[in-house]
mmCIF file of C-alpha atoms in Angstrom:
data_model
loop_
_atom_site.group_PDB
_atom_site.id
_atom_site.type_symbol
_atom_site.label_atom_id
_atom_site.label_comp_id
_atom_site.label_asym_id
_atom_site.label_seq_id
_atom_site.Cartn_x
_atom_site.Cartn_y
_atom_site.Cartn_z
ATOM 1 C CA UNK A 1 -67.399 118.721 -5.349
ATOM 2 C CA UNK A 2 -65.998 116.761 -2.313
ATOM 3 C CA UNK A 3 -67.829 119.274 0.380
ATOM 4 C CA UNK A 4 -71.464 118.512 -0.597
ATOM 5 C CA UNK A 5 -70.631 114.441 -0.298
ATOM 6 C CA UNK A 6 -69.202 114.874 3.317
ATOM 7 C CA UNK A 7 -71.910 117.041 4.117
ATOM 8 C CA UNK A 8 -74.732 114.566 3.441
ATOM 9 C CA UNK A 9 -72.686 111.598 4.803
ATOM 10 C CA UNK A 10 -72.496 113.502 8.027
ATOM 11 C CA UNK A 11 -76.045 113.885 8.089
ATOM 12 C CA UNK A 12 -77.034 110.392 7.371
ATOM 13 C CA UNK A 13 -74.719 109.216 10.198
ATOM 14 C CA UNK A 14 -76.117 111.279 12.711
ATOM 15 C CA UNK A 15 -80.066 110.542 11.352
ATOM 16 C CA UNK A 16 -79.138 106.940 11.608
ATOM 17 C CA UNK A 17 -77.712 106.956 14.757
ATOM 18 C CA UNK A 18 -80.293 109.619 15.865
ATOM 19 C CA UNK A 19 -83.029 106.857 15.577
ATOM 20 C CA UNK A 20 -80.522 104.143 17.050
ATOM 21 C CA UNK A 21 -80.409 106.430 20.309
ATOM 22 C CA UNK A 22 -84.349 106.404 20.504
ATOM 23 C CA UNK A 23 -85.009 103.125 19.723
ATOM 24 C CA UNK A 24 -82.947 101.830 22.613
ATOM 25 C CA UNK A 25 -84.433 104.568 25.364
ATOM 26 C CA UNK A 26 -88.086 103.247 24.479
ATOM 27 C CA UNK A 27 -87.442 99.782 23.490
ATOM 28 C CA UNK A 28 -89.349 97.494 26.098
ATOM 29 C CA UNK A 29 -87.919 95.334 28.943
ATOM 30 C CA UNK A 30 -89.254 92.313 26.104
ATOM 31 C CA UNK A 31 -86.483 93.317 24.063
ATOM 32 C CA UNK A 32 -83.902 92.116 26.426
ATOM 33 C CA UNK A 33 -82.435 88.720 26.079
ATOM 34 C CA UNK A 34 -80.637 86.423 28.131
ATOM 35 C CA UNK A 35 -78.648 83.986 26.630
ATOM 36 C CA UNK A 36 -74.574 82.316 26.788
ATOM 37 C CA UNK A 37 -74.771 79.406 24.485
ATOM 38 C CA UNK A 38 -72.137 81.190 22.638
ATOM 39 C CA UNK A 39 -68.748 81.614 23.173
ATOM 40 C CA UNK A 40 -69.132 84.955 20.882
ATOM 41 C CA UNK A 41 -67.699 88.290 22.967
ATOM 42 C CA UNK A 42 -70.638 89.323 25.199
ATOM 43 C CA UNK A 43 -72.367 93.118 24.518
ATOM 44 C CA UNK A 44 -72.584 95.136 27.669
ATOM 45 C CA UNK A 45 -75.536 94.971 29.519
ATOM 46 C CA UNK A 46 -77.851 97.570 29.439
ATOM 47 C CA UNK A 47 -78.999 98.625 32.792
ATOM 48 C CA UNK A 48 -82.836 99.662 33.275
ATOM 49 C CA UNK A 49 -84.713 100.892 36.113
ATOM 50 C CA UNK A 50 -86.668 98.856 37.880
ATOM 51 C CA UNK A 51 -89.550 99.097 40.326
ATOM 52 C CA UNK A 52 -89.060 96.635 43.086
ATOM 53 C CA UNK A 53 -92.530 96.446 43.718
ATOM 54 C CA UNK A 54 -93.054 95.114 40.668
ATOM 55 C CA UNK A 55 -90.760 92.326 40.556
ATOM 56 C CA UNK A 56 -92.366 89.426 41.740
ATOM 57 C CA UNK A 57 -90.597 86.770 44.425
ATOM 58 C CA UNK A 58 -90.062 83.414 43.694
ATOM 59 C CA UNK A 59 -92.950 81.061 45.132
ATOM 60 C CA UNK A 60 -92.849 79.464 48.263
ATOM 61 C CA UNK A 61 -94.164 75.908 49.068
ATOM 62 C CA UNK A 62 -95.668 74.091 51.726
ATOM 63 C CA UNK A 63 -95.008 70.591 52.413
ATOM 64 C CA UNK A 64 -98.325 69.358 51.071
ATOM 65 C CA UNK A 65 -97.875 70.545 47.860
ATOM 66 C CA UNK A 66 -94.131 69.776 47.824
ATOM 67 C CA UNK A 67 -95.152 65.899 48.426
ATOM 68 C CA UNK A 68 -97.892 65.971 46.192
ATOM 69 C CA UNK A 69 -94.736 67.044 43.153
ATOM 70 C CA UNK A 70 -92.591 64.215 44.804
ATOM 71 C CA UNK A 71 -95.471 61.470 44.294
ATOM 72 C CA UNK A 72 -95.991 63.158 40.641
ATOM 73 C CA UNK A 73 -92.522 62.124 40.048
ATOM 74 C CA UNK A 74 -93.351 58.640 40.732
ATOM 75 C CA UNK A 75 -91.254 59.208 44.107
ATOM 76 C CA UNK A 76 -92.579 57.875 47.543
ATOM 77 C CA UNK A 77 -91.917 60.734 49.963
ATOM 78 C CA UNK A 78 -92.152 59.077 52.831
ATOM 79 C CA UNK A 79 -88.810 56.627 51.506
ATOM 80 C CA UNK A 80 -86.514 59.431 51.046
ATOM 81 C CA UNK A 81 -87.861 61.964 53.848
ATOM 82 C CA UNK A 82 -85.053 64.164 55.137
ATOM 83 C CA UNK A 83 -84.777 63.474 58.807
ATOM 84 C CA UNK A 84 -85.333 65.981 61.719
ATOM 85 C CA UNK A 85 -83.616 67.119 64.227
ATOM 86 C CA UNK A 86 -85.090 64.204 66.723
ATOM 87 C CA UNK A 87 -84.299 61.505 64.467
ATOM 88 C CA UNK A 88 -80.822 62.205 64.289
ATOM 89 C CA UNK A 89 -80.538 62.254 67.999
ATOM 90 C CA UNK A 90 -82.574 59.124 68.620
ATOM 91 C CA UNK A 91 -80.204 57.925 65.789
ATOM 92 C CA UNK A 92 -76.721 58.889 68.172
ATOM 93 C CA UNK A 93 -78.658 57.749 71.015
ATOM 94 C CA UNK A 94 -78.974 53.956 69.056
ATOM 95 C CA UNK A 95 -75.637 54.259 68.011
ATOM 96 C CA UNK A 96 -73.869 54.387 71.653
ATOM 97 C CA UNK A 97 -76.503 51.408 72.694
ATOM 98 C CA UNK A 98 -75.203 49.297 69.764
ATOM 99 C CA UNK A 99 -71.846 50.509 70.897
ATOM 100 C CA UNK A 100 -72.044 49.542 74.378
ATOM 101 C CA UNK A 101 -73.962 46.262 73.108
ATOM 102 C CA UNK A 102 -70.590 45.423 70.884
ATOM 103 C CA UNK A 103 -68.265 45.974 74.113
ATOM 104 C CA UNK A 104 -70.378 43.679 76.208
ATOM 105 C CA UNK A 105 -68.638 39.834 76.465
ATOM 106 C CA UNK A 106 -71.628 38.384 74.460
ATOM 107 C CA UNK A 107 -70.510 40.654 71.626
ATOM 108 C CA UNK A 108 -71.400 39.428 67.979
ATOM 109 C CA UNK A 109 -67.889 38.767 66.490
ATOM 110 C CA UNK A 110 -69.085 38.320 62.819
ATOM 111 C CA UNK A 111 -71.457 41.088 61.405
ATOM 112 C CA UNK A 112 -72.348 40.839 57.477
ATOM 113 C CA UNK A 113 -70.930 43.804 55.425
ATOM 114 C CA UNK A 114 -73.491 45.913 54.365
ATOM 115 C CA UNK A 115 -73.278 46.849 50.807
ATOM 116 C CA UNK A 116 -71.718 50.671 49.704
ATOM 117 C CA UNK A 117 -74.318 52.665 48.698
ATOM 118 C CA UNK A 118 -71.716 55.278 47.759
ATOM 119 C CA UNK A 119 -68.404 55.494 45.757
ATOM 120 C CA UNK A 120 -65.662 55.114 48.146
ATOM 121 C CA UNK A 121 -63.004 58.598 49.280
ATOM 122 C CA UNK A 122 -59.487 58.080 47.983
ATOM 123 C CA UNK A 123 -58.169 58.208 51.578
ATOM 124 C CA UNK A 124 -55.181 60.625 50.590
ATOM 125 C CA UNK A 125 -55.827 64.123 49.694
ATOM 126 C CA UNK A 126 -56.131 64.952 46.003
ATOM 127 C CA UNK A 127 -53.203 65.846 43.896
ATOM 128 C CA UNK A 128 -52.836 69.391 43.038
ATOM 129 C CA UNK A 129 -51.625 69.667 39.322
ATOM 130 C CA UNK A 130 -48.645 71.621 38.396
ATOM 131 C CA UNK A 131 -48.662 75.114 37.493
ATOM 132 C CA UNK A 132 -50.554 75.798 34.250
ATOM 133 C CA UNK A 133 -51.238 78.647 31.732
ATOM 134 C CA UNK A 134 -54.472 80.047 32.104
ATOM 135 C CA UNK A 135 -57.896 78.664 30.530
ATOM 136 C CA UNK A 136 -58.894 80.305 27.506
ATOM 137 C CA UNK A 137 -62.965 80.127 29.813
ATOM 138 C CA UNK A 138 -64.197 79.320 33.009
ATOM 139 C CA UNK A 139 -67.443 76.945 32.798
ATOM 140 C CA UNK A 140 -68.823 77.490 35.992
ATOM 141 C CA UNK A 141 -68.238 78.877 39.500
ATOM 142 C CA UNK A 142 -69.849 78.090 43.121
ATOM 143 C CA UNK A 143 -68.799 78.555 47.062
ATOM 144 C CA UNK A 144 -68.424 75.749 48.636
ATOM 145 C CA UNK A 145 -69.903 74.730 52.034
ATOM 146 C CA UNK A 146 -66.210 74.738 53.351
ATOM 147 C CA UNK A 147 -65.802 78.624 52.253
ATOM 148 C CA UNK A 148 -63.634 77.587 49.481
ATOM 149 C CA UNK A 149 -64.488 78.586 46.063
ATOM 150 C CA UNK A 150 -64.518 76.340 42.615
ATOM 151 C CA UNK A 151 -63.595 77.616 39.251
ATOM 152 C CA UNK A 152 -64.076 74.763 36.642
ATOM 153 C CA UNK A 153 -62.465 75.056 32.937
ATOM 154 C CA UNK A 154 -62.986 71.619 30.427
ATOM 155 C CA UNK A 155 -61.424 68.746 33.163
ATOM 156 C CA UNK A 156 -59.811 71.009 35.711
ATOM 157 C CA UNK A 157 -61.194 73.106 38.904
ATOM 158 C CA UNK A 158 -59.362 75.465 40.532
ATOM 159 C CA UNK A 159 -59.329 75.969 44.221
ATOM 160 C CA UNK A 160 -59.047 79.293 46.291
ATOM 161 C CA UNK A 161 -59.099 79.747 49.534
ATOM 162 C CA UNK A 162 -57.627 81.373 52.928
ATOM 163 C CA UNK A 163 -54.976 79.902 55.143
ATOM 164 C CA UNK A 164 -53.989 82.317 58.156
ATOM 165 C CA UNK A 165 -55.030 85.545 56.373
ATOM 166 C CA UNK A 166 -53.246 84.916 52.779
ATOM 167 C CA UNK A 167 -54.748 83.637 49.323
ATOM 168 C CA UNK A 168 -54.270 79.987 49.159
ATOM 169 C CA UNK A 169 -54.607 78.375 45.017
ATOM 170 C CA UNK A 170 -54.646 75.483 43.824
ATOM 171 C CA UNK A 171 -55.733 73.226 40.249
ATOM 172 C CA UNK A 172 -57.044 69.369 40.168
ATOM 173 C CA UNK A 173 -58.696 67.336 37.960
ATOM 174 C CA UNK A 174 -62.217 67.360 38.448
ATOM 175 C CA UNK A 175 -62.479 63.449 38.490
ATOM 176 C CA UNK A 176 -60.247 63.800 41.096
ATOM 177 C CA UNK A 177 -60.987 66.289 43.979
ATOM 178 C CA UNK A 178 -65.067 65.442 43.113
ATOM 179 C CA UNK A 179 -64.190 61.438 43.253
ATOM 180 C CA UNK A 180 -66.708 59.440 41.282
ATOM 181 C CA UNK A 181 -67.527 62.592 39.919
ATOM 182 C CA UNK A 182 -67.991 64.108 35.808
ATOM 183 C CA UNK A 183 -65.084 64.886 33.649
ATOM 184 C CA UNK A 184 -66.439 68.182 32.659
ATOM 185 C CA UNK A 185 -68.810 70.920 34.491
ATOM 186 C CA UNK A 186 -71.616 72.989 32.725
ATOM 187 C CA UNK A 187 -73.089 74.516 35.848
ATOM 188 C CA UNK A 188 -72.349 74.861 39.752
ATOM 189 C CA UNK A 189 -74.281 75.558 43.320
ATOM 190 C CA UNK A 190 -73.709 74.997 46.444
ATOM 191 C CA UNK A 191 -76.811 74.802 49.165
ATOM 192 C CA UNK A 192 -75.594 76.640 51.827
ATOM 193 C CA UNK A 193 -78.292 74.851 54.094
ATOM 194 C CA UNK A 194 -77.451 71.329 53.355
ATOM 195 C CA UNK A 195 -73.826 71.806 52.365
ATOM 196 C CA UNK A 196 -74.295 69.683 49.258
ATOM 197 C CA UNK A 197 -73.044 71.095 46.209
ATOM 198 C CA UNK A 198 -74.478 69.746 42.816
ATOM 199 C CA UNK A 199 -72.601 69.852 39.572
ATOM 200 C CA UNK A 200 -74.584 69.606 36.135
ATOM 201 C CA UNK A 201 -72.526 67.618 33.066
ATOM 202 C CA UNK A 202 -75.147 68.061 30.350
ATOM 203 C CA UNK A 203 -78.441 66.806 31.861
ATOM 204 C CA UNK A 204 -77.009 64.979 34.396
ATOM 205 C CA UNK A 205 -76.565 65.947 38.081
ATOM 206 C CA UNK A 206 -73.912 65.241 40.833
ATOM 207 C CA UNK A 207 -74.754 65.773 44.146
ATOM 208 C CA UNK A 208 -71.638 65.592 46.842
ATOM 209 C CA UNK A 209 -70.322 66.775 50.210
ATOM 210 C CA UNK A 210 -67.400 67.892 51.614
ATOM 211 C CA UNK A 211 -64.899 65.262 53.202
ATOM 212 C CA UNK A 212 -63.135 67.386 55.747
ATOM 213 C CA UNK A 213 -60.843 64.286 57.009
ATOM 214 C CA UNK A 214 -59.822 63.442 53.254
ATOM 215 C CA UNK A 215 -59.967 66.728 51.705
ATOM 216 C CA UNK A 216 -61.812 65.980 48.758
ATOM 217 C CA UNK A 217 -66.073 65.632 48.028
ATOM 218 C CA UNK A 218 -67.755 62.498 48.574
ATOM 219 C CA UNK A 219 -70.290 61.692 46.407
ATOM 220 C CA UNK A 220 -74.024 61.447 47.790
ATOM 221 C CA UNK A 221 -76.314 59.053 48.109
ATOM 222 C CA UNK A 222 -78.570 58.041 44.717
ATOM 223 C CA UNK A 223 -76.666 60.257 42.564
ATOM 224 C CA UNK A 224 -75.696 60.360 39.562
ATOM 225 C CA UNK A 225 -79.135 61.837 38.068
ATOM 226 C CA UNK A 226 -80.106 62.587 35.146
ATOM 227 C CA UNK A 227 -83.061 65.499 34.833
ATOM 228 C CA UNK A 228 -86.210 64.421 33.754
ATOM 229 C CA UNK A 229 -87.931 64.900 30.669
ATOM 230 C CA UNK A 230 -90.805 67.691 32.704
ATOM 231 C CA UNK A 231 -87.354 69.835 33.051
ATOM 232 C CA UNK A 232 -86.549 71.229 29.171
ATOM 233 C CA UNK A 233 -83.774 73.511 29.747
ATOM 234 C CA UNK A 234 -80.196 71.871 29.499
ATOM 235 C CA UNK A 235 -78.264 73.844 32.595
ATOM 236 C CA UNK A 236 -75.961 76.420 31.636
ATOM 237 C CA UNK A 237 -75.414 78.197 34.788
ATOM 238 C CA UNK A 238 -76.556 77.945 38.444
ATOM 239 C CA UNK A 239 -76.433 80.040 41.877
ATOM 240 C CA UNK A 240 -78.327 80.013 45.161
ATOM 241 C CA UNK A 241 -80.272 83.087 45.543
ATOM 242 C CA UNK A 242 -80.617 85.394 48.067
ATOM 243 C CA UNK A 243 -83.519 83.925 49.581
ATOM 244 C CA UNK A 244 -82.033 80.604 49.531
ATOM 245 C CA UNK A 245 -83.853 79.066 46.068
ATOM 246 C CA UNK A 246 -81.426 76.797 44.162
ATOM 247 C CA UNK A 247 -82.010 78.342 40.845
ATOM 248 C CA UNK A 248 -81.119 76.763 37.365
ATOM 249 C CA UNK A 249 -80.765 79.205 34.609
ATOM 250 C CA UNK A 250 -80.481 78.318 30.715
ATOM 251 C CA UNK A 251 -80.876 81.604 28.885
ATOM 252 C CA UNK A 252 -84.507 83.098 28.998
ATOM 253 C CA UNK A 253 -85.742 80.523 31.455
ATOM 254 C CA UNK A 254 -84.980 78.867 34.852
ATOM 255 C CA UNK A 255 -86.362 76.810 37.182
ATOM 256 C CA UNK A 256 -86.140 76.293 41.246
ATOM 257 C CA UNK A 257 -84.461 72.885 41.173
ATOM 258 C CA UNK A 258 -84.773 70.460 44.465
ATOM 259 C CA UNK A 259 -81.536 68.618 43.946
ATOM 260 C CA UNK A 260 -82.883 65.710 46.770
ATOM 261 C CA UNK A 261 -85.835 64.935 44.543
ATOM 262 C CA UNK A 262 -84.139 65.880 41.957
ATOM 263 C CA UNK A 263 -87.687 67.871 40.634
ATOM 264 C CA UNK A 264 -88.080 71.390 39.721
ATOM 265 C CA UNK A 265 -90.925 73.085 42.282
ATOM 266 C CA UNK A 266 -91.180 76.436 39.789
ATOM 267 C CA UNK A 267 -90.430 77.752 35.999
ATOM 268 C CA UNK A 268 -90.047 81.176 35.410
ATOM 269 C CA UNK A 269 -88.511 83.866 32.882
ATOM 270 C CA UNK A 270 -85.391 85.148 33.719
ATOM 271 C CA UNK A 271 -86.019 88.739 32.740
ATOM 272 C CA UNK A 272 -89.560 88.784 34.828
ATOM 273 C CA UNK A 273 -87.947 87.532 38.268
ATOM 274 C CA UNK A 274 -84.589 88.399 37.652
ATOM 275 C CA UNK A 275 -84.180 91.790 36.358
ATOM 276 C CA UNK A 276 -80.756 93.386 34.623
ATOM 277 C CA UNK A 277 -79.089 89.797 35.762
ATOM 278 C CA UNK A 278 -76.028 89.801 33.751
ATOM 279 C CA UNK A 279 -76.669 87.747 30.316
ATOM 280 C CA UNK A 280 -72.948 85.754 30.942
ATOM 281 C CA UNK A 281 -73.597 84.898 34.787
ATOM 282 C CA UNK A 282 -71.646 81.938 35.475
ATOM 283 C CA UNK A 283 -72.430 81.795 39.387
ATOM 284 C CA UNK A 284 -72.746 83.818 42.678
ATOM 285 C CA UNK A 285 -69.745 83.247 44.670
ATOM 286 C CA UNK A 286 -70.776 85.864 47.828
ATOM 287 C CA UNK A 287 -74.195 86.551 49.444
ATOM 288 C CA UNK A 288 -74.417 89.502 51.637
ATOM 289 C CA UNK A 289 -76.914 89.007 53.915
ATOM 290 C CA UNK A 290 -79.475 88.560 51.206
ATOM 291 C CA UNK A 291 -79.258 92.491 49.914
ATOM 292 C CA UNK A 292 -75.846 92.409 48.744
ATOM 293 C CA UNK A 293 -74.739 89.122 45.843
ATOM 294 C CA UNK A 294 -71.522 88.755 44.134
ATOM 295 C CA UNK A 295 -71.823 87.316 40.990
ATOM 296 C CA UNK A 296 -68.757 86.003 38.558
ATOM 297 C CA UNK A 297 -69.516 86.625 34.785
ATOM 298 C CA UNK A 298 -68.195 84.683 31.265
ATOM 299 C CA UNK A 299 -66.142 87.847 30.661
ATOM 300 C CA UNK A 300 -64.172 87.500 33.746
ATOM 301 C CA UNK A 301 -65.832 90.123 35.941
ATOM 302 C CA UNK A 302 -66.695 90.675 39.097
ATOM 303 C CA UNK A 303 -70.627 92.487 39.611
ATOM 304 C CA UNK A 304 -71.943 93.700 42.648
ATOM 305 C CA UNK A 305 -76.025 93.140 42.059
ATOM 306 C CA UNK A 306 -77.956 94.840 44.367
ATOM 307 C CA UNK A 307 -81.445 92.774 45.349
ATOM 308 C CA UNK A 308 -83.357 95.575 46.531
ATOM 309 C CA UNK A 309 -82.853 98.005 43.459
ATOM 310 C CA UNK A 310 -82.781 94.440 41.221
ATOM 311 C CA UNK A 311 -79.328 95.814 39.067
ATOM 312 C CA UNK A 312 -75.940 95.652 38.954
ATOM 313 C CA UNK A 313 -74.196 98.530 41.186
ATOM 314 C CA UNK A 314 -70.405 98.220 40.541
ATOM 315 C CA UNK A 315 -68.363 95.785 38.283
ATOM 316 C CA UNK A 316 -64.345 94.687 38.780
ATOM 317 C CA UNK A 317 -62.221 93.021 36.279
ATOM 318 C CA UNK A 318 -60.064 90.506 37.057
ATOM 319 C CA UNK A 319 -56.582 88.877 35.888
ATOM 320 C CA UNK A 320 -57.193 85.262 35.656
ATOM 321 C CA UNK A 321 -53.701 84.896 36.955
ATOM 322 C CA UNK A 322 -54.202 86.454 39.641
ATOM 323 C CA UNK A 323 -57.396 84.679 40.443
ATOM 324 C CA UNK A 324 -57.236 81.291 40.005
ATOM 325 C CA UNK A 325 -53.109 81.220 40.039
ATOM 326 C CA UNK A 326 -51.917 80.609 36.392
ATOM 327 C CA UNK A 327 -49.386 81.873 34.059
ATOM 328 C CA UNK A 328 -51.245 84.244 31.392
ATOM 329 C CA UNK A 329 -51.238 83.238 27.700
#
């Protein structure tokens, strides 16, 4: 009597999964769905082809148009305008007349203070925190400007780095290597073209710089920020793309964020721009001469994403103790 029951349980196994096996050959690229919110184990992404042709590039803009957002914003342009390469000469070049103005004997002796615009660097280097066990997460990841990379966890960052051809680690407090930065980190980037790298608490954004004679980052200029209300998505993770875009993602949807302005210049879906990215991407810690990125996931991985095919080639696990230098749970 037994035989007959296996029999048709066999059969309705391999129907079922039969029609599981089809559905996910044809199911559309719509189907796919980017999202980290939860702290639930990550599926494994399925990998698609993709016709690079078809994938469109992110928008470029010229500076009409990019002044035109700023006044939008209720910013004056002209205020705030980055300066070029002249004015920061003509700006050394009044600097050693003011100089040799100071040395002459009808120097000014009293000179008004001029008020801090900035938090002031702790003038001693940060203090590294004793040795740890491992998070249970990472929140988010970036390369800094000084080739150092940042692994942030709740209210601590880890630090890696080189020193005379051997792994260097070490752990702060983010309050304290960032001064007058957030306790906590959602998201992380680093523009390699400015060398300002912006943390995101929530909706608010940190822009600072690297101190190389204090060892620590220096908060910028007019920051904090909070996003405004024309930017909807609340940060989650954040990378500089190979073409040099400071991209915001937050599940299905990103934006091209201008960190100076502190505007998004584009919003896009992920899926459409950014094909098989990996649905727990924390941050791109190496760019490879724009073909090549290496991205960090949630689950602790190392991907290799290849721009030109648009997927992920090759994937490595990694030990957090190993990695950030902690003492596994």
């Amino acid at each position: 009597m037994r035989k007959p029951l296996v029999v048709l349980l066999l059969i309705m196994v391999t129907t079922t999964w039969g029609r599981f096996v089809d559905k996910g050959a044809n199911s559309e690229i719509v189907d796919t769905f980017y999202k980290h919110e939860s702290d639930a184990e990550p599926e494994e992404d399925a990998q698609y082809e993709v016709i690079s042709e078809d994938v469109p590039t992110l928008p470029r803009m010229n500076s009409q148009t990019k002044w035109e957002m700023i006044r939008a914003s209720g910013q004056d342009p002209t205020i705030r305008r980055r300066k070029n390469k002249q004015q920061r000469q003509q700006k050394v070049v009044l600097g050693r007349e003011r100089r040799d103005l100071i040395l002459a004997p009808w120097r000014i002796t009293h000179i008004t203070p001029k008020k801090a615009t900035v938090a002031p660097v702790p003038k001693k280097p940060a203090m590294a925190l004793s040795f740890d066990m491992c998070p249970e997460k990472f929140d988010a990841i970036t390369k800094g400007y000084n080739g150092r990379t940042y692994v942030f966890a709740r209210e601590k960052v880890y630090q890696i780095w080189f020193e005379d051809g051997l792994p260097q680690k070490a752990s702060y407090l983010i309050s304290d290597l960032f001064a007058g930065g957030p306790r906590t980190v959602t998201a992380a980037l680093t523009n390699s073209r400015s060398g300002v790298t912006i943390l995101f608490e929530g909706r608010t954004a940190y822009r600072f710089r690297w101190n190389r004679k204090h060892r620590r980052f220096q908060l910028a200029k007019n920051t904090p920020q909070e996003l405004p209300r024309n930017i909807t998505i609340n940060p989650l993770s954040a990378f500089e793309w190979a073409d040099g875009n400071q991209v915001v993602l937050s599940g299905e949807h990103f934006i091209i964020y201008d960190a100076y302005w502190n505007l998004a210049t584009f919003t896009g879906h992920t899926r459409k721009y950014f094909p098989n990215l990996p649905r727990d991407l924390l941050g791109i810690v190496y760019n490879g001469a724009g073909e090549t990125l290496l991205m960090y996931t949630k689950t602790n991985k190392l991907k290799v994403y290849n721009t030109k095919k648009f997927k992920v080639v090759q994937e490595y696990p990694l030990k957090l103790s190993e990695f950030v230098g902690c003492q596994s749970r």
